[in-house]
Amino acid sequence: MVLGGLWEKVRSERVLKASHESDDASEQNVIYDGSLEYTIEQGGNGSKPSYQEASGAPVEKQSPLGYQISWFTVVFLNIGQMIGTGVFSTPGSIYRGVGSVGLSLIYWFIGLLVAGSGLAVYLELASYFPNRSGAVVVYLEQAYPRPKYFFPTTYAMLNILLAFSSSNAIVLSNYLFRIADHDPTEWESKGVAIAGYTIATIFCIISNKYSLYFSNAIGIVKVLTLVFISITGFVVLGGRVDRIPDPGANFRNAFEGTTNSAYGLINALVRINFAYEGYANGFNMVNEVKNPIKTMKLAGPASLLGIAILYMLVNIAYFAAIPKAEIKGASTIAASLFFSHVFGSSGASRGLNFLILLSAFGNLISNLIGASRIIRECGRQGVLPYPQFWASTQPFGTPLGPYFFKYIVTIFVILVLPFGDAFDFVVDLKSYPDAMFYLCLAAGLYVIRYRRKRLNAERPEFKAWHIPVIFWICIQILLLAMPWVPPLTGRYGGSVSFWYATYCVVGIGILIICGIYYYLWINVIPRLKGYTIRQEVLVLDNGAQTHRLLKVPNAELAEWDLKHDVIGKVRGLSSGTDQNSGSEKEQGVLRERGKDDKAVIHETV
């Protein structure tokens, strides 16, 4: 009932400006590159102006979510998503995949190299679009603006269909029952997972400011927990724990048992990516960060390198304290096994497991904050129904629509999926289409570089070396190719009880459905019904902006284009628009693409 009232408030929120007079930034600075139309946009976060293709979501000159994210908060937003379930829950599956202790530790270092390469790509892309939150949503939209709305549509549908965080909630449930020393039924586990996710969602909805504070606080607890495990691991290796008489046993013949199964190796790489994937979480909130590129260049590498070192030390501690057979059999409780072996089943062990539980809950908070910005940006592109629902930050100054939708999808997945296979399948399912988009993202970096060169744009604040970009591209290609190799134990010998490549097929199927939907929506149906899709800018009560896609009858198309600028705002008479020609002027200067394919400037009268 309460949620229903909130939705009615958002739905009835007054639109202050629907396709209102265009401002100077969009109307007076238009650069044409063939069919592409670029505007020069300035945000309110102290960033440099950006060249944005006009079909993208409108730049919000002042963030309706505020500017409460400092470098400290960026660090712990990244840390909060990296440390949550990965290093506590995935060492067992990684060890099973690679077969040996030595290669397992090397994989954690490889994960650092992959994440570092991805970070370099994100940093350069953010320097091109420092006034847009949403990260991948924005970068794909701007790298591939044609066919118009294709990438925004497919990526938005993927993130709506797969907008669940059920795996994180499941891990939280497992740790709670571990603390209680209780073997739960399936519905007990599901009930606790739902309760934990509900609390986290309500916390994020009520206050943007305090959810960020809470993320910082739990992030500090997470780091201290890893530091404690690392120090305890050194104590174990020093032979100071009577419960573990031979702490070096797992390190002798460290590479014994290394697998030659391509399936196991690539599966382990997927899980390493899962453990590190939060390194880019801060980029989802770029438009809420003052001086964003300077901040990201400091906070991104600091959070990634610090956590990578702790990951290595924690895994060494695990192998020092836990027999290999138990690590191999652990699914989502590796950290709990460590505490049990070192401290026994005493209250101290349960207390330390509570810290892991708190860490898993903090991961839900960090994930919700970042994912809400991604979904909101998808909605602001206009490709989802009811754009006000996605873009509005009323009534609490938070993206209520994205939070609410993500909550519904997550609860649905927890209830429907078989609990035993839920964790592995959900992680794998999103990883395959994500790898496709990340491959497009990395390749898109070169596309953007090429186009900016044609536009004679200035050098970005950060530019990645070719080596990490190419390395990241190769990793994404590997992640796309290798999952099709069957495991040594047969077609049903994967990480789930059904066919090993189910997640690949389902992921591809989702993308195909997205493509079919796009083609019907943008091409077939408009052609049959005699209209064309055009975009209109909506400005909501609190300054939030979004595109709304409209069906303009072909008979009225010329008049519509004459009255609206390239972004979708009504041309103002005072903005320098020539109403006869529809050309955009900047103090008597018209910028367009010349025959030599370079940006040229023509003087006009």
XYZ file of C-alpha atoms in Angstrom:
605
model
C 0.000 0.000 0.000
C 2.854 2.343 0.856
C 4.682 1.487 -2.360
C 1.464 2.026 -4.280
C 1.172 5.516 -2.815
C 4.761 6.338 -3.720
C 4.207 5.161 -7.302
C 1.111 7.344 -7.604
C 3.192 10.320 -6.419
C 5.891 9.644 -9.017
C 3.367 8.984 -11.779
C 1.557 12.248 -11.051
C 4.773 14.290 -10.850
C 4.285 17.393 -12.935
C 6.388 17.729 -16.071
C 7.666 21.278 -15.954
C 8.958 21.334 -19.508
C 8.015 18.950 -22.276
C 10.263 19.645 -25.230
C 10.755 23.199 -23.951
C 12.926 25.945 -25.398
C 16.372 24.613 -26.120
C 19.208 26.035 -24.099
C 22.363 27.569 -25.491
C 24.475 24.440 -25.072
C 22.329 22.242 -27.272
C 21.114 24.814 -29.780
C 24.256 26.826 -30.468
C 26.910 24.103 -30.567
C 25.963 21.454 -33.102
C 28.571 19.602 -35.151
C 27.554 17.319 -37.985
C 29.459 14.203 -39.012
C 27.434 12.623 -41.770
C 24.181 11.513 -40.125
C 25.623 12.026 -36.635
C 24.757 15.198 -34.723
C 27.015 16.212 -31.858
C 26.309 18.798 -29.185
C 28.828 20.258 -26.762
C 27.460 19.724 -23.252
C 28.598 21.102 -19.885
C 27.674 19.442 -16.583
C 27.514 20.976 -13.136
C 30.171 18.746 -11.565
C 33.189 20.793 -12.630
C 34.009 18.511 -15.561
C 35.156 19.630 -18.987
C 32.572 19.987 -21.784
C 31.793 16.784 -23.653
C 30.894 16.002 -27.259
C 27.671 14.007 -27.142
C 25.741 12.495 -30.027
C 22.271 13.997 -29.819
C 20.334 10.721 -29.740
C 21.740 10.046 -26.270
C 19.936 10.898 -23.047
C 20.036 14.640 -22.246
C 22.828 15.878 -19.998
C 21.497 17.025 -16.623
C 23.182 20.372 -15.981
C 22.636 19.892 -12.231
C 22.420 16.351 -10.908
C 19.015 15.763 -9.235
C 20.800 13.202 -7.051
C 23.207 15.840 -5.748
C 26.987 15.892 -5.511
C 27.566 13.919 -2.324
C 30.130 11.452 -3.696
C 33.744 12.270 -2.740
C 36.899 10.347 -3.594
C 36.524 8.527 -0.262
C 33.001 7.424 -1.164
C 34.126 6.307 -4.650
C 36.817 4.135 -3.051
C 34.317 2.427 -0.799
C 31.620 2.127 -3.460
C 34.178 0.127 -5.457
C 35.372 -1.791 -2.417
C 31.803 -2.383 -1.280
C 30.956 -4.194 -4.495
C 34.264 -6.037 -4.831
C 34.279 -7.277 -1.237
C 30.911 -8.755 -0.585
C 30.565 -12.270 -1.809
C 33.496 -12.802 -4.189
C 36.537 -13.417 -1.992
C 34.400 -15.092 0.670
C 32.335 -17.323 -1.605
C 34.237 -18.113 -4.811
C 37.684 -19.550 -3.775
C 36.206 -23.063 -3.713
C 34.762 -22.867 -7.234
C 37.981 -21.302 -8.560
C 40.073 -24.061 -7.018
C 37.750 -26.699 -8.482
C 38.113 -25.083 -11.894
C 41.926 -24.866 -12.030
C 42.739 -27.966 -9.944
C 45.763 -26.706 -7.986
C 46.681 -24.260 -5.245
C 49.427 -22.571 -7.261
C 47.313 -21.854 -10.317
C 44.452 -20.730 -8.107
C 46.661 -18.016 -6.583
C 47.961 -17.018 -10.016
C 44.385 -16.596 -11.177
C 43.787 -13.968 -8.502
C 46.725 -12.021 -9.940
C 45.369 -12.484 -13.461
C 42.108 -11.064 -12.170
C 44.007 -7.929 -11.116
C 45.486 -7.555 -14.618
C 42.074 -7.980 -16.252
C 40.409 -5.535 -13.873
C 43.273 -3.037 -14.258
C 42.924 -3.150 -18.033
C 39.182 -2.639 -17.747
C 39.754 0.258 -15.362
C 41.969 1.987 -17.937
C 39.200 1.644 -20.539
C 36.591 3.016 -18.152
C 38.799 5.956 -17.183
C 39.276 7.066 -20.770
C 35.603 6.649 -21.620
C 34.596 8.584 -18.498
C 36.924 11.404 -19.540
C 34.922 11.690 -22.774
C 31.552 11.764 -20.962
C 32.208 13.071 -17.438
C 28.728 14.584 -17.070
C 26.740 11.337 -17.512
C 26.199 8.615 -14.920
C 25.483 5.021 -15.904
C 28.920 4.060 -17.288
C 28.439 1.232 -19.835
C 24.962 2.515 -20.750
C 26.429 5.848 -21.824
C 29.597 4.549 -23.438
C 27.785 2.062 -25.687
C 25.171 4.668 -26.588
C 27.847 7.147 -27.666
C 30.200 4.666 -29.334
C 27.411 3.179 -31.475
C 24.756 5.877 -32.058
C 23.629 4.236 -35.309
C 21.359 2.411 -35.879
C 19.628 4.961 -33.679
C 18.534 3.541 -30.294
C 19.769 0.020 -31.100
C 22.403 -0.311 -28.368
C 20.342 1.638 -25.816
C 17.390 -0.685 -26.485
C 19.302 -3.977 -26.311
C 21.370 -2.987 -23.277
C 18.325 -1.584 -21.470
C 16.325 -4.756 -22.075
C 19.236 -6.921 -20.909
C 19.560 -4.942 -17.680
C 15.824 -5.002 -17.114
C 15.463 -8.733 -17.758
C 18.604 -9.561 -15.731
C 18.255 -6.821 -13.109
C 18.453 -9.247 -10.212
C 20.927 -9.543 -7.339
C 19.688 -12.900 -6.114
C 23.175 -14.431 -5.822
C 24.243 -11.788 -3.295
C 21.071 -12.282 -1.258
C 21.586 -16.067 -1.302
C 25.123 -15.729 0.074
C 23.829 -13.475 2.848
C 21.254 -16.126 3.742
C 23.884 -18.890 3.819
C 26.104 -16.972 6.224
C 23.240 -16.142 8.571
C 22.337 -19.802 8.965
C 26.013 -20.646 9.367
C 26.136 -18.265 12.339
C 22.990 -19.834 13.794
C 24.444 -23.332 13.260
C 21.198 -24.350 11.599
C 20.618 -26.444 8.487
C 17.781 -24.540 6.786
C 15.079 -25.800 4.510
C 14.935 -24.324 1.019
C 12.091 -21.970 1.902
C 13.806 -20.853 5.107
C 16.824 -19.883 3.027
C 14.698 -18.099 0.458
C 12.778 -16.273 3.172
C 15.961 -14.935 4.775
C 17.390 -13.921 1.380
C 14.199 -11.991 0.588
C 14.163 -10.334 4.019
C 17.788 -9.200 3.705
C 17.264 -7.790 0.236
C 14.085 -6.021 1.324
C 15.882 -4.251 4.163
C 18.735 -3.176 1.861
C 16.310 -1.834 -0.760
C 14.283 0.166 1.759
C 17.493 1.637 3.167
C 18.588 2.845 -0.289
C 15.149 4.212 -1.186
C 14.745 6.329 1.933
C 17.989 8.342 1.723
C 20.717 8.757 -0.887
C 22.998 10.526 1.595
C 22.741 7.998 4.400
C 22.911 4.981 2.122
C 26.269 6.341 0.898
C 27.395 6.892 4.504
C 26.357 3.342 5.334
C 28.252 2.048 2.305
C 31.383 3.832 3.518
C 31.022 2.482 7.056
C 30.517 -1.125 5.981
C 33.354 -0.732 3.459
C 35.709 0.106 6.313
C 34.488 -2.963 8.225
C 35.085 -5.101 5.112
C 38.652 -3.912 4.715
C 39.364 -4.495 8.408
C 37.881 -7.992 8.096
C 40.199 -8.863 5.210
C 43.148 -7.370 7.091
C 42.254 -9.512 10.108
C 42.011 -12.683 7.976
C 45.353 -11.848 6.351
C 47.112 -11.326 9.688
C 45.527 -14.488 11.062
C 46.830 -16.336 8.009
C 50.381 -15.237 8.815
C 49.877 -16.441 12.391
C 48.718 -19.812 11.060
C 51.697 -20.051 8.692
C 53.976 -19.313 11.635
C 52.730 -22.469 13.351
C 51.069 -20.591 16.224
C 47.663 -22.298 15.902
C 47.528 -25.741 17.529
C 44.414 -26.719 15.570
C 46.474 -26.597 12.348
C 49.642 -28.683 12.820
C 50.890 -28.458 9.221
C 49.912 -25.066 7.685
C 52.287 -25.524 4.739
C 50.771 -28.789 3.513
C 48.718 -27.218 0.726
C 51.698 -25.263 -0.587
C 53.945 -28.276 -1.145
C 53.673 -29.378 -4.788
C 51.490 -26.325 -5.285
C 50.745 -27.075 -8.947
C 49.886 -30.740 -8.423
C 46.480 -31.534 -9.901
C 46.396 -28.611 -12.359
C 43.596 -29.263 -14.804
C 43.849 -29.404 -18.573
C 40.121 -28.751 -18.918
C 39.468 -25.574 -20.861
C 35.986 -25.505 -19.367
C 37.324 -25.482 -15.810
C 39.893 -22.792 -16.570
C 37.430 -20.432 -18.233
C 34.822 -21.061 -15.530
C 37.399 -20.037 -12.933
C 38.138 -16.883 -14.932
C 34.429 -16.016 -14.920
C 34.397 -16.267 -11.144
C 37.565 -14.220 -10.788
C 35.847 -11.507 -12.816
C 32.877 -11.809 -10.478
C 35.145 -11.223 -7.470
C 36.725 -8.097 -9.026
C 33.750 -6.704 -10.941
C 33.009 -3.900 -8.506
C 36.162 -1.997 -9.512
C 34.093 0.130 -11.922
C 31.131 0.765 -9.618
C 32.107 4.386 -9.028
C 31.818 5.165 -12.751
C 28.072 4.580 -12.476
C 27.828 7.797 -10.419
C 30.185 10.065 -12.389
C 27.689 12.922 -12.685
C 27.388 12.996 -8.875
C 31.148 13.485 -8.401
C 32.841 16.859 -8.372
C 35.926 16.982 -10.648
C 35.124 13.381 -11.636
C 38.148 12.402 -13.735
C 40.679 13.670 -11.230
C 38.748 11.826 -8.529
C 38.462 8.600 -10.516
C 42.155 8.581 -11.444
C 42.932 8.550 -7.727
C 40.129 6.437 -6.280
C 39.905 3.752 -8.992
C 43.490 2.432 -8.918
C 43.741 2.864 -5.132
C 40.679 0.720 -4.438
C 41.603 -1.945 -7.008
C 45.253 -2.358 -6.029
C 44.512 -2.357 -2.307
C 41.821 -5.010 -2.618
C 43.913 -7.156 -4.990
C 46.697 -7.340 -2.390
C 44.205 -8.290 0.310
C 42.623 -10.901 -1.986
C 45.976 -12.620 -2.433
C 46.735 -12.588 1.294
C 43.275 -13.877 2.199
C 43.534 -16.777 -0.244
C 46.941 -17.685 1.155
C 45.335 -17.669 4.596
C 42.554 -19.964 3.368
C 45.011 -22.501 1.944
C 47.105 -22.357 5.095
C 44.179 -23.217 7.355
C 41.761 -25.358 5.328
C 42.553 -28.772 3.781
C 42.332 -28.785 -0.005
C 39.508 -31.324 -0.031
C 37.313 -29.031 2.082
C 38.088 -25.950 -0.042
C 37.224 -27.919 -3.147
C 33.904 -28.932 -1.656
C 33.004 -25.453 -0.392
C 30.410 -23.620 -2.468
C 29.610 -20.351 -0.726
C 31.173 -20.739 2.739
C 34.979 -20.668 2.293
C 35.461 -17.853 4.834
C 33.310 -19.660 7.395
C 35.459 -22.773 6.991
C 38.534 -20.651 7.685
C 37.074 -19.270 10.909
C 35.942 -22.714 12.038
C 39.379 -24.281 11.506
C 41.240 -21.469 13.243
C 38.840 -20.648 16.101
C 36.667 -23.758 16.269
C 32.916 -23.560 16.749
C 33.284 -20.992 19.513
C 31.515 -17.659 19.825
C 34.573 -15.967 18.296
C 34.084 -17.910 15.071
C 30.427 -16.966 14.954
C 31.280 -13.349 15.643
C 33.705 -13.279 12.726
C 31.087 -14.891 10.528
C 28.817 -12.007 11.485
C 31.391 -9.641 9.956
C 31.167 -11.623 6.722
C 27.376 -11.414 6.915
C 27.622 -7.639 7.350
C 29.986 -7.517 4.387
C 27.488 -9.400 2.215
C 24.763 -6.958 3.269
C 27.039 -4.017 2.408
C 27.559 -5.557 -1.012
C 23.795 -5.459 -1.545
C 23.827 -1.736 -0.690
C 26.739 -0.911 -3.030
C 25.270 -2.995 -5.826
C 21.861 -1.356 -5.447
C 23.342 2.157 -5.555
C 25.361 1.468 -8.716
C 22.696 -0.587 -10.502
C 20.015 2.023 -9.829
C 22.055 4.584 -11.788
C 22.496 2.163 -14.687
C 18.784 1.414 -14.868
C 17.900 5.099 -14.450
C 20.165 6.030 -17.357
C 18.568 3.315 -19.496
C 15.203 4.873 -18.724
C 16.460 8.406 -19.462
C 17.379 7.316 -22.983
C 13.662 7.012 -23.666
C 13.761 3.407 -24.864
C 11.805 2.070 -21.871
C 8.086 2.735 -21.306
C 7.100 5.419 -18.786
C 10.350 7.442 -18.754
C 9.191 9.520 -15.763
C 9.097 6.348 -13.665
C 12.783 5.649 -14.338
C 14.120 9.225 -14.255
C 12.247 10.650 -11.276
C 14.056 11.092 -7.966
C 10.893 11.917 -6.018
C 9.906 11.785 -3.210
C 13.150 11.000 -1.358
C 15.769 12.332 -3.769
C 16.595 8.755 -4.807
C 15.858 6.777 -8.017
C 12.752 5.074 -6.637
C 11.646 3.493 -9.935
C 14.898 1.601 -10.609
C 15.131 0.468 -6.979
C 11.560 -0.795 -6.978
C 11.871 -2.626 -10.301
C 15.173 -4.262 -9.343
C 13.601 -5.407 -6.092
C 10.653 -7.067 -7.838
C 12.872 -8.913 -10.332
C 15.297 -10.092 -7.632
C 12.516 -11.460 -5.430
C 10.998 -13.240 -8.434
C 14.313 -14.953 -9.279
C 14.892 -16.044 -5.669
C 11.454 -17.605 -5.510
C 11.507 -19.325 -8.912
C 15.060 -20.663 -9.409
C 16.101 -23.963 -7.758
C 18.078 -22.828 -4.739
C 21.006 -25.204 -5.197
C 21.817 -24.028 -8.733
C 20.755 -20.400 -8.301
C 24.154 -18.992 -7.346
C 26.258 -20.519 -10.134
C 23.650 -20.140 -12.884
C 22.835 -16.483 -12.122
C 26.522 -15.522 -12.065
C 27.158 -17.301 -15.367
C 23.977 -16.118 -17.105
C 24.726 -12.406 -17.034
C 28.442 -12.925 -17.640
C 27.967 -14.068 -21.257
C 25.947 -11.143 -22.670
C 28.036 -8.832 -20.461
C 31.183 -10.115 -22.183
C 29.590 -9.277 -25.554
C 28.844 -5.739 -24.440
C 32.276 -5.327 -22.840
C 33.876 -6.442 -26.106
C 31.805 -3.807 -27.923
C 32.749 -1.312 -25.214
C 36.488 -1.848 -25.606
C 36.271 -1.756 -29.407
C 34.031 1.291 -29.107
C 36.850 3.144 -27.389
C 38.742 3.151 -30.698
C 35.580 4.227 -32.523
C 35.191 7.209 -30.198
C 38.873 8.115 -30.574
C 38.474 8.099 -34.354
C 35.372 10.262 -34.296
C 36.829 12.753 -31.854
C 39.830 13.093 -34.117
C 37.473 13.942 -36.986
C 35.790 16.509 -34.765
C 39.153 18.074 -33.870
C 38.306 17.549 -30.200
C 40.873 18.203 -27.507
C 42.864 15.403 -25.838
C 40.968 13.727 -22.970
C 42.107 14.040 -19.362
C 43.078 10.353 -19.442
C 44.065 8.166 -22.362
C 44.718 4.429 -21.991
C 47.695 2.681 -23.525
C 46.963 0.281 -26.371
C 48.316 -2.767 -24.507
C 45.714 -2.862 -21.686
C 42.887 -2.060 -24.115
C 43.880 -4.866 -26.498
C 44.427 -7.229 -23.547
C 40.925 -6.476 -22.269
C 39.494 -7.089 -25.745
C 41.282 -10.453 -25.894
C 39.903 -11.427 -22.474
C 36.358 -10.666 -23.596
C 36.859 -12.734 -26.760
C 38.178 -15.580 -24.615
C 35.184 -15.321 -22.289
C 32.893 -15.559 -25.294
C 34.630 -18.500 -26.985
C 35.728 -20.865 -24.224
C 32.440 -21.552 -22.386
C 31.357 -23.667 -25.362
C 34.122 -26.186 -24.657
C 32.489 -29.110 -22.746
C 33.825 -30.169 -19.317
C 35.789 -33.403 -19.010
C 32.948 -34.999 -17.041
C 30.461 -34.602 -19.890
C 27.648 -32.318 -20.959
C 26.043 -32.380 -17.507
C 29.318 -32.015 -15.636
C 29.345 -28.238 -15.346
C 28.747 -26.041 -12.339
C 24.990 -26.676 -12.494
C 22.887 -29.831 -12.689
C 21.695 -29.144 -16.238
C 23.538 -28.729 -19.574
C 26.845 -26.915 -19.024
C 26.338 -24.202 -21.709
C 22.748 -23.341 -20.815
C 23.746 -19.871 -19.637
C 25.405 -19.136 -23.000
C 22.348 -20.138 -24.998
C 19.972 -18.254 -22.716
C 22.193 -15.158 -22.834
C 22.341 -15.203 -26.635
C 18.602 -15.851 -26.782
C 17.922 -12.767 -24.683
C 20.057 -10.635 -27.014
C 18.268 -12.042 -30.094
C 14.914 -11.197 -28.528
C 16.187 -7.671 -27.863
C 17.256 -7.308 -31.494
C 13.916 -8.562 -32.834
C 12.037 -6.217 -30.532
C 14.152 -3.275 -31.695
C 13.633 -4.041 -35.394
C 9.874 -4.366 -35.011
C 9.554 -1.293 -32.785
C 11.780 1.102 -34.750
C 11.411 -0.145 -38.339
C 8.551 -2.515 -39.130
C 5.650 -1.119 -37.103
C 6.361 2.578 -37.884
C 6.594 1.760 -41.605
C 3.268 -0.084 -41.525
C 1.469 2.596 -39.511
C 3.000 5.639 -41.232
C 4.902 7.317 -38.420
C 8.517 7.969 -37.389
C 10.065 7.827 -33.926
C 11.281 11.198 -32.625
C 12.655 12.135 -29.218
C 11.359 14.801 -26.866
C 13.024 16.141 -23.704
C 11.054 16.098 -20.452
C 12.186 18.165 -17.471
C 10.627 17.025 -14.189
C 9.884 19.020 -11.031
C 13.294 18.586 -9.390
C 15.307 19.196 -12.577
C 15.620 15.560 -13.627
C 15.645 15.220 -17.417
C 14.751 12.353 -19.702
C 13.965 11.619 -23.315
C 10.528 10.452 -24.327
C 10.189 8.772 -27.709
C 7.106 9.835 -29.657
C 5.298 8.580 -32.743
C 5.236 11.500 -35.175
C 3.000 10.963 -38.255
C 5.042 11.175 -41.435
C 2.789 13.976 -42.713
C 3.832 16.100 -39.708
C 7.497 15.081 -39.654
C 8.894 18.108 -41.525
C 7.058 20.515 -39.223
C 8.254 18.618 -36.133
C 11.888 18.701 -37.246
C 11.609 22.420 -37.994
C 10.315 23.203 -34.509
C 12.660 20.946 -32.509
C 16.435 20.912 -32.169
C 18.579 17.782 -32.493
C 18.187 16.902 -28.812
C 14.393 17.163 -28.815
C 13.764 20.601 -27.306
C 11.608 23.251 -28.938
C 13.723 25.782 -30.764
C 13.609 29.167 -29.039
C 13.350 32.322 -31.127
C 16.111 33.843 -29.007
C 18.476 30.957 -29.452
C 19.770 32.019 -32.814
C 17.696 29.606 -34.877
C 16.939 30.412 -38.459
C 13.279 29.345 -38.612
C 13.349 29.279 -42.403
C 16.231 26.871 -42.781
C 16.194 25.164 -39.422
C 19.970 25.649 -39.111
C 21.609 26.012 -35.704
C 23.718 29.150 -35.301
C 26.362 30.154 -32.813
C 26.707 33.941 -33.017
C 26.496 33.837 -36.797
C 28.579 30.658 -37.145
C 27.199 27.422 -38.601
C 29.224 24.239 -37.951
C 28.728 21.282 -40.245
C 30.584 18.452 -41.990
C 32.522 19.377 -45.083
C 33.312 17.310 -48.153
C 36.786 16.529 -46.857
C 35.188 14.821 -43.824
C 36.743 17.295 -41.410
C 34.810 19.611 -39.118
C 34.577 22.984 -40.886
C 33.160 26.375 -39.947
C 31.163 28.525 -42.356
C 30.403 32.178 -41.733
C 26.742 33.024 -42.145
C 24.922 36.282 -42.376
